[in-house]
Amino acid sequence: MLSIAARLLTFIEIFIASIFAGLLGSLTGLGGGTVLVPVLTLFLGIPIAYAAGAALISTISTSSGAASAYIKDKITNIRIGMGLEIATTTGSIVGSLTVAYIYSHNLEWIVYVVFGIVILMSIIPTAQRGKYEIPDPKPPDWTTKVFKLYGSYYDDALKTEVKYWGVRWWLGELIMFFAGFISGLLGIGSGALKVLGMDWAMNLPMKVSTTTSNFMIGVTAATGSSIYWYLGYIQPFIAAATAIGVLLGAMAGTKILVKITNKQVRWVFLAILAFLGMEMLLRGLYLNHLLVIPIALQYTLSLIFTAIVMVTLFYKYGLRSKVTARRGEVRG
């Protein structure tokens, strides 16, 4: 039985980690659970089942705190988000119901490896789009008109009104189902896949993708958390600390996002994708005993991999875009 002082210290540790997770989740649309689950399991020694359950609760807090502010700023596209939620909630139910089988048969390593590969493969197409502050408009297709995939918002960083429209609603729905499945399976918001679905598949601006993702992940997490609660994977003590911390971090993130550009958000997003993808891959190999290295070394390798990826991408895409912009200024 832990003493009151020990329990208070544990609560504070979880609380501080949750603030950091909420801040990142709000800025990138990933949801706090993406950062929170590894922190709780690796550094605080919390079993992954309970960490996932608490992460789902914290994801609801992220969505509630960040989404309300983004809706007020009129960046979130509620109509598109609600339409895509059909697929994410369905996937969340399927993923959550699979959890019991996964944990009982020790097969979670397969999901980690697949998820890591998917995330790593998404880095290049996301970086290629980073040379544009606003994505090049694509011709509207039949889904654009039928589902009214358009909108506008005032970009405070660019000091202009941005009008946009989405395409390939069907592809977005497929990605959203997989995002919901991963959310229910791992207890994370799967904001990375949601953002990719809207950014890459539907050609929406990055700020619209991240803010709409923040709006959506709360509904997805609420669906999965109800099943996690039934399975006994949600501990009130852990969930309370994460919910409060993530909410504070998410509210702080909303103040930062409206002041920075789409490109800046994208670079943060890319760094998290690189780290998350490699860490998931290493974790899966570790759980299956195919890679026997200390946990701390796994994080070190993930950080080194992230640094190499970011330097390479910046040299290839970021530096090139700056040179192109300078040439344009000289010609002008």
CSV table of C-alpha atoms in Angstrom, one decimal:
chain,number,residue,atom,x,y,z
A,1,MET,CA,0.0,0.0,0.0
A,2,LEU,CA,1.5,3.3,-1.1
A,3,SER,CA,1.8,6.1,1.4
A,4,ILE,CA,0.0,9.4,0.8
A,5,ALA,CA,3.3,11.1,-0.1
A,6,ALA,CA,4.2,8.4,-2.6
A,7,ARG,CA,0.8,8.5,-4.2
A,8,LEU,CA,0.9,12.3,-4.4
A,9,LEU,CA,4.3,12.2,-6.0
A,10,THR,CA,3.0,9.6,-8.6
A,11,PHE,CA,0.0,11.9,-9.3
A,12,ILE,CA,2.3,14.9,-9.9
A,13,GLU,CA,4.6,12.9,-12.2
A,14,ILE,CA,1.6,11.7,-14.3
A,15,PHE,CA,0.2,15.2,-14.2
A,16,ILE,CA,3.4,16.9,-15.6
A,17,ALA,CA,3.8,14.2,-18.3
A,18,SER,CA,0.1,14.8,-19.2
A,19,ILE,CA,0.6,18.6,-19.7
A,20,PHE,CA,3.5,17.9,-22.1
A,21,ALA,CA,1.4,15.3,-24.0
A,22,GLY,CA,-1.6,17.7,-24.2
A,23,LEU,CA,0.5,20.5,-25.6
A,24,LEU,CA,1.9,18.3,-28.4
A,25,GLY,CA,-1.5,16.7,-29.0
A,26,SER,CA,-3.1,20.1,-29.4
A,27,LEU,CA,-0.5,21.6,-31.7
A,28,THR,CA,-0.3,18.6,-34.1
A,29,GLY,CA,-3.8,17.1,-33.9
A,30,LEU,CA,-2.3,13.8,-32.7
A,31,GLY,CA,-4.1,13.6,-29.4
A,32,GLY,CA,-2.3,13.4,-26.1
A,33,GLY,CA,-2.4,9.6,-25.9
A,34,THR,CA,0.2,9.3,-28.6
A,35,VAL,CA,2.9,10.7,-26.3
A,36,LEU,CA,1.3,9.7,-23.1
A,37,VAL,CA,1.2,5.9,-23.5
A,38,PRO,CA,5.0,5.5,-24.0
A,39,VAL,CA,5.7,7.9,-21.2
A,40,LEU,CA,3.4,6.2,-18.7
A,41,THR,CA,4.6,2.7,-19.6
A,42,LEU,CA,8.4,3.3,-20.1
A,43,PHE,CA,9.2,5.9,-17.5
A,44,LEU,CA,6.5,5.5,-14.9
A,45,GLY,CA,6.1,1.7,-15.0
A,46,ILE,CA,2.3,1.7,-15.6
A,47,PRO,CA,1.0,-1.4,-17.4
A,48,ILE,CA,0.2,-0.6,-21.0
A,49,ALA,CA,-3.5,-1.7,-20.6
A,50,TYR,CA,-4.1,0.9,-17.9
A,51,ALA,CA,-1.9,3.5,-19.7
A,52,ALA,CA,-4.1,3.0,-22.8
A,53,GLY,CA,-7.3,3.4,-20.8
A,54,ALA,CA,-6.0,6.6,-19.2
A,55,ALA,CA,-4.8,7.9,-22.6
A,56,LEU,CA,-8.3,7.5,-24.0
A,57,ILE,CA,-9.7,9.6,-21.2
A,58,SER,CA,-7.0,12.2,-21.7
A,59,THR,CA,-7.7,12.3,-25.4
A,60,ILE,CA,-11.2,13.3,-24.6
A,61,SER,CA,-9.8,16.1,-22.5
A,62,THR,CA,-7.5,17.2,-25.4
A,63,SER,CA,-10.4,17.3,-27.7
A,64,SER,CA,-12.6,19.1,-25.3
A,65,GLY,CA,-10.0,21.7,-24.5
A,66,ALA,CA,-8.5,22.3,-27.9
A,67,ALA,CA,-11.6,21.8,-30.1
A,68,SER,CA,-13.7,24.4,-28.3
A,69,ALA,CA,-11.0,27.0,-28.9
A,70,TYR,CA,-10.5,26.1,-32.5
A,71,ILE,CA,-14.2,26.1,-33.2
A,72,LYS,CA,-14.3,29.6,-31.7
A,73,ASP,CA,-11.5,30.6,-34.1
A,74,LYS,CA,-13.6,29.2,-36.9
A,75,ILE,CA,-10.8,26.9,-38.2
A,76,THR,CA,-12.3,23.6,-37.5
A,77,ASN,CA,-14.6,22.2,-40.2
A,78,ILE,CA,-17.4,20.6,-38.1
A,79,ARG,CA,-19.3,19.3,-41.1
A,80,ILE,CA,-16.3,17.4,-42.5
A,81,GLY,CA,-15.4,16.1,-39.1
A,82,MET,CA,-18.8,14.8,-38.3
A,83,GLY,CA,-19.0,13.0,-41.7
A,84,LEU,CA,-15.7,11.3,-41.1
A,85,GLU,CA,-16.6,10.3,-37.5
A,86,ILE,CA,-18.9,7.6,-38.9
A,87,ALA,CA,-15.8,5.6,-40.0
A,88,THR,CA,-13.6,6.4,-37.0
A,89,THR,CA,-16.2,5.4,-34.4
A,90,THR,CA,-16.9,2.2,-36.2
A,91,GLY,CA,-13.1,1.4,-36.3
A,92,SER,CA,-12.8,2.3,-32.6
A,93,ILE,CA,-15.5,-0.2,-31.7
A,94,VAL,CA,-13.8,-3.0,-33.7
A,95,GLY,CA,-10.3,-2.1,-32.3
A,96,SER,CA,-11.5,-1.9,-28.7
A,97,LEU,CA,-13.3,-5.3,-29.0
A,98,THR,CA,-10.0,-6.8,-30.3
A,99,VAL,CA,-8.1,-5.6,-27.3
A,100,ALA,CA,-9.1,-8.4,-25.0
A,101,TYR,CA,-7.9,-11.0,-27.5
A,102,ILE,CA,-4.7,-9.1,-28.2
A,103,TYR,CA,-3.6,-8.8,-24.5
A,104,SER,CA,-4.6,-12.4,-23.6
A,105,HIS,CA,-2.5,-13.9,-26.5
A,106,ASN,CA,0.4,-11.4,-26.3
A,107,LEU,CA,0.1,-10.4,-29.9
A,108,GLU,CA,0.3,-6.6,-29.5
A,109,TRP,CA,3.8,-6.6,-31.0
A,110,ILE,CA,2.2,-7.2,-34.5
A,111,VAL,CA,0.1,-4.0,-34.1
A,112,TYR,CA,3.1,-2.0,-32.9
A,113,VAL,CA,5.2,-3.1,-35.9
A,114,VAL,CA,2.4,-2.4,-38.5
A,115,PHE,CA,1.6,0.9,-37.0
A,116,GLY,CA,5.3,1.9,-37.0
A,117,ILE,CA,5.7,1.0,-40.6
A,118,VAL,CA,2.6,2.9,-41.6
A,119,ILE,CA,3.7,6.0,-39.8
A,120,LEU,CA,7.3,5.9,-41.3
A,121,MET,CA,5.9,5.4,-44.8
A,122,SER,CA,3.7,8.5,-44.4
A,123,ILE,CA,6.7,10.8,-43.7
A,124,ILE,CA,7.8,11.4,-47.3
A,125,PRO,CA,4.4,12.3,-48.8
A,126,THR,CA,3.8,14.6,-45.9
A,127,ALA,CA,7.2,16.3,-46.3
A,128,GLN,CA,6.6,16.8,-50.0
A,129,ARG,CA,3.6,18.8,-49.3
A,130,GLY,CA,5.6,20.9,-46.8
A,131,LYS,CA,6.9,23.3,-49.5
A,132,TYR,CA,3.5,24.8,-49.8
A,133,GLU,CA,1.9,26.9,-47.0
A,134,ILE,CA,-1.5,26.2,-48.5
A,135,PRO,CA,-1.9,23.0,-50.6
A,136,ASP,CA,-2.3,23.4,-54.3
A,137,PRO,CA,-6.1,23.2,-55.0
A,138,LYS,CA,-7.2,20.1,-56.8
A,139,PRO,CA,-10.3,20.0,-59.1
A,140,PRO,CA,-13.4,19.3,-57.1
A,141,ASP,CA,-14.8,15.7,-57.5
A,142,TRP,CA,-18.3,14.4,-57.0
A,143,THR,CA,-17.7,13.9,-53.3
A,144,THR,CA,-16.8,17.6,-52.9
A,145,LYS,CA,-20.2,18.6,-54.1
A,146,VAL,CA,-22.3,15.8,-52.5
A,147,PHE,CA,-20.7,16.1,-49.0
A,148,LYS,CA,-20.0,19.9,-49.2
A,149,LEU,CA,-16.3,19.5,-48.5
A,150,TYR,CA,-15.4,23.2,-48.5
A,151,GLY,CA,-14.9,26.0,-46.1
A,152,SER,CA,-12.8,29.0,-45.2
A,153,TYR,CA,-11.0,30.5,-42.2
A,154,TYR,CA,-8.9,33.6,-41.4
A,155,ASP,CA,-5.2,32.7,-41.0
A,156,ASP,CA,-3.8,35.0,-38.4
A,157,ALA,CA,-0.2,34.1,-39.3
A,158,LEU,CA,-0.7,34.9,-43.0
A,159,LYS,CA,-3.2,37.8,-42.4
A,160,THR,CA,-5.5,36.6,-45.0
A,161,GLU,CA,-8.8,34.6,-45.6
A,162,VAL,CA,-8.0,31.1,-46.7
A,163,LYS,CA,-10.7,29.3,-48.8
A,164,TYR,CA,-10.4,25.6,-49.5
A,165,TRP,CA,-12.3,22.5,-50.6
A,166,GLY,CA,-11.7,18.8,-50.1
A,167,VAL,CA,-11.6,15.8,-52.5
A,168,ARG,CA,-11.6,12.0,-52.3
A,169,TRP,CA,-14.0,11.7,-49.4
A,170,TRP,CA,-14.1,7.9,-49.8
A,171,LEU,CA,-10.3,7.6,-49.3
A,172,GLY,CA,-10.6,9.8,-46.2
A,173,GLU,CA,-13.2,7.5,-44.8
A,174,LEU,CA,-11.0,4.4,-45.4
A,175,ILE,CA,-8.1,6.0,-43.6
A,176,MET,CA,-10.4,7.2,-40.8
A,177,PHE,CA,-11.6,3.6,-40.2
A,178,PHE,CA,-8.1,2.4,-39.8
A,179,ALA,CA,-7.3,5.4,-37.5
A,180,GLY,CA,-10.3,4.5,-35.3
A,181,PHE,CA,-9.2,0.8,-35.2
A,182,ILE,CA,-5.7,1.8,-34.1
A,183,SER,CA,-7.3,4.2,-31.5
A,184,GLY,CA,-9.3,1.5,-30.0
A,185,LEU,CA,-6.5,-1.0,-30.1
A,186,LEU,CA,-3.7,1.1,-28.6
A,187,GLY,CA,-5.6,3.6,-26.6
A,188,ILE,CA,-4.4,6.6,-28.5
A,189,GLY,CA,-6.3,9.3,-30.4
A,190,SER,CA,-4.7,8.2,-33.8
A,191,GLY,CA,-4.6,11.9,-34.7
A,192,ALA,CA,-1.5,11.2,-36.9
A,193,LEU,CA,-3.6,9.1,-39.2
A,194,LYS,CA,-6.6,11.4,-39.0
A,195,VAL,CA,-4.4,14.4,-40.0
A,196,LEU,CA,-2.9,12.4,-42.9
A,197,GLY,CA,-6.4,11.4,-44.1
A,198,MET,CA,-7.5,15.0,-44.3
A,199,ASP,CA,-4.1,16.5,-45.3
A,200,TRP,CA,-2.9,13.9,-47.9
A,201,ALA,CA,-6.1,12.1,-49.0
A,202,MET,CA,-8.6,15.0,-49.0
A,203,ASN,CA,-6.1,17.9,-49.7
A,204,LEU,CA,-7.2,20.1,-46.8
A,205,PRO,CA,-4.9,22.8,-45.3
A,206,MET,CA,-2.8,21.6,-42.4
A,207,LYS,CA,-4.4,23.9,-39.8
A,208,VAL,CA,-7.9,22.6,-40.9
A,209,SER,CA,-6.6,19.0,-40.7
A,210,THR,CA,-5.1,19.4,-37.2
A,211,THR,CA,-8.0,21.3,-35.7
A,212,THR,CA,-10.6,19.1,-37.2
A,213,SER,CA,-8.6,16.1,-35.9
A,214,ASN,CA,-8.7,17.5,-32.4
A,215,PHE,CA,-12.5,17.8,-32.7
A,216,MET,CA,-12.8,14.2,-33.9
A,217,ILE,CA,-10.5,12.4,-31.6
A,218,GLY,CA,-12.7,13.1,-28.6
A,219,VAL,CA,-15.7,11.3,-30.1
A,220,THR,CA,-13.5,8.4,-31.2
A,221,ALA,CA,-11.9,8.1,-27.8
A,222,ALA,CA,-15.2,8.3,-26.0
A,223,THR,CA,-16.4,5.3,-28.0
A,224,GLY,CA,-13.3,3.2,-27.2
A,225,SER,CA,-13.1,4.3,-23.6
A,226,SER,CA,-16.6,2.9,-22.8
A,227,ILE,CA,-15.4,-0.6,-23.9
A,228,TYR,CA,-12.1,-0.1,-22.0
A,229,TRP,CA,-14.1,0.7,-18.9
A,230,TYR,CA,-16.2,-2.4,-19.3
A,231,LEU,CA,-13.0,-4.5,-19.6
A,232,GLY,CA,-11.6,-2.9,-16.5
A,233,TYR,CA,-8.6,-1.1,-18.1
A,234,ILE,CA,-9.4,2.4,-16.8
A,235,GLN,CA,-8.1,3.3,-13.3
A,236,PRO,CA,-9.7,6.5,-11.9
A,237,PHE,CA,-6.5,7.6,-10.1
A,238,ILE,CA,-4.4,7.5,-13.3
A,239,ALA,CA,-7.2,8.8,-15.5
A,240,ALA,CA,-7.8,11.8,-13.2
A,241,ALA,CA,-4.2,13.0,-13.3
A,242,THR,CA,-4.0,12.6,-17.1
A,243,ALA,CA,-7.3,14.2,-17.8
A,244,ILE,CA,-6.4,17.4,-15.8
A,245,GLY,CA,-2.9,17.6,-17.2
A,246,VAL,CA,-3.8,17.0,-20.8
A,247,LEU,CA,-6.6,19.6,-20.6
A,248,LEU,CA,-4.2,22.3,-19.4
A,249,GLY,CA,-1.6,21.4,-22.0
A,250,ALA,CA,-4.2,21.4,-24.8
A,251,MET,CA,-5.5,24.8,-23.8
A,252,ALA,CA,-2.0,26.2,-23.9
A,253,GLY,CA,-1.4,24.6,-27.4
A,254,THR,CA,-4.5,26.4,-28.8
A,255,LYS,CA,-2.9,29.8,-28.0
A,256,ILE,CA,0.3,28.8,-29.9
A,257,LEU,CA,-1.2,27.2,-33.0
A,258,VAL,CA,-3.1,30.3,-34.2
A,259,LYS,CA,0.1,32.3,-34.2
A,260,ILE,CA,2.3,30.0,-36.2
A,261,THR,CA,2.2,28.9,-39.9
A,262,ASN,CA,1.1,25.7,-41.5
A,263,LYS,CA,4.7,24.9,-42.4
A,264,GLN,CA,5.8,25.3,-38.8
A,265,VAL,CA,3.0,22.9,-37.7
A,266,ARG,CA,4.0,20.5,-40.4
A,267,TRP,CA,7.7,20.3,-39.3
A,268,VAL,CA,6.6,19.6,-35.7
A,269,PHE,CA,4.3,17.0,-37.1
A,270,LEU,CA,7.1,15.3,-39.1
A,271,ALA,CA,9.4,15.1,-36.1
A,272,ILE,CA,6.8,13.4,-34.1
A,273,LEU,CA,5.9,11.0,-36.9
A,274,ALA,CA,9.6,10.0,-37.2
A,275,PHE,CA,10.0,9.4,-33.5
A,276,LEU,CA,6.7,7.7,-33.1
A,277,GLY,CA,7.1,5.4,-36.1
A,278,MET,CA,10.6,4.3,-35.1
A,279,GLU,CA,9.7,3.8,-31.4
A,280,MET,CA,6.6,1.8,-32.3
A,281,LEU,CA,8.7,-0.4,-34.6
A,282,LEU,CA,11.4,-1.0,-32.0
A,283,ARG,CA,8.8,-1.7,-29.3
A,284,GLY,CA,7.1,-4.3,-31.5
A,285,LEU,CA,10.4,-6.1,-32.2
A,286,TYR,CA,11.3,-5.9,-28.5
A,287,LEU,CA,8.0,-7.4,-27.4
A,288,ASN,CA,8.5,-10.3,-29.8
A,289,HIS,CA,12.1,-10.8,-28.5
A,290,LEU,CA,13.4,-10.2,-32.0
A,291,LEU,CA,15.4,-7.2,-30.8
A,292,VAL,CA,16.8,-7.5,-27.2
A,293,ILE,CA,18.1,-4.0,-26.3
A,294,PRO,CA,17.4,-1.8,-23.2
A,295,ILE,CA,14.4,0.5,-23.3
A,296,ALA,CA,16.6,3.6,-22.9
A,297,LEU,CA,18.6,2.6,-25.9
A,298,GLN,CA,15.4,2.2,-27.9
A,299,TYR,CA,14.5,5.8,-27.2
A,300,THR,CA,18.1,6.9,-28.0
A,301,LEU,CA,18.0,5.2,-31.3
A,302,SER,CA,14.6,6.7,-32.0
A,303,LEU,CA,15.9,10.2,-31.2
A,304,ILE,CA,18.9,9.7,-33.4
A,305,PHE,CA,16.7,8.4,-36.3
A,306,THR,CA,14.4,11.4,-35.9
A,307,ALA,CA,17.4,13.8,-36.0
A,308,ILE,CA,18.8,12.2,-39.2
A,309,VAL,CA,15.3,12.2,-40.8
A,310,MET,CA,14.6,15.9,-39.9
A,311,VAL,CA,18.0,17.1,-41.2
A,312,THR,CA,17.6,15.1,-44.4
A,313,LEU,CA,14.0,16.4,-45.0
A,314,PHE,CA,15.0,20.0,-44.2
A,315,TYR,CA,17.9,19.8,-46.6
A,316,LYS,CA,15.8,18.3,-49.3
A,317,TYR,CA,12.5,20.1,-48.9
A,318,GLY,CA,12.8,23.0,-46.4
A,319,LEU,CA,16.1,24.5,-47.8
A,320,ARG,CA,14.9,24.0,-51.4
A,321,SER,CA,11.7,25.9,-50.7
A,322,LYS,CA,13.6,28.8,-49.2
A,323,VAL,CA,15.9,29.0,-52.2
A,324,THR,CA,12.9,28.9,-54.5
A,325,ALA,CA,11.3,31.7,-52.5
A,326,ARG,CA,14.4,33.8,-52.7
A,327,ARG,CA,14.7,33.3,-56.4
A,328,GLY,CA,11.1,34.5,-56.7
A,329,GLU,CA,11.8,37.6,-54.7
A,330,VAL,CA,14.8,38.4,-56.9
A,331,ARG,CA,12.8,37.9,-60.1
A,332,GLY,CA,10.1,40.1,-58.7
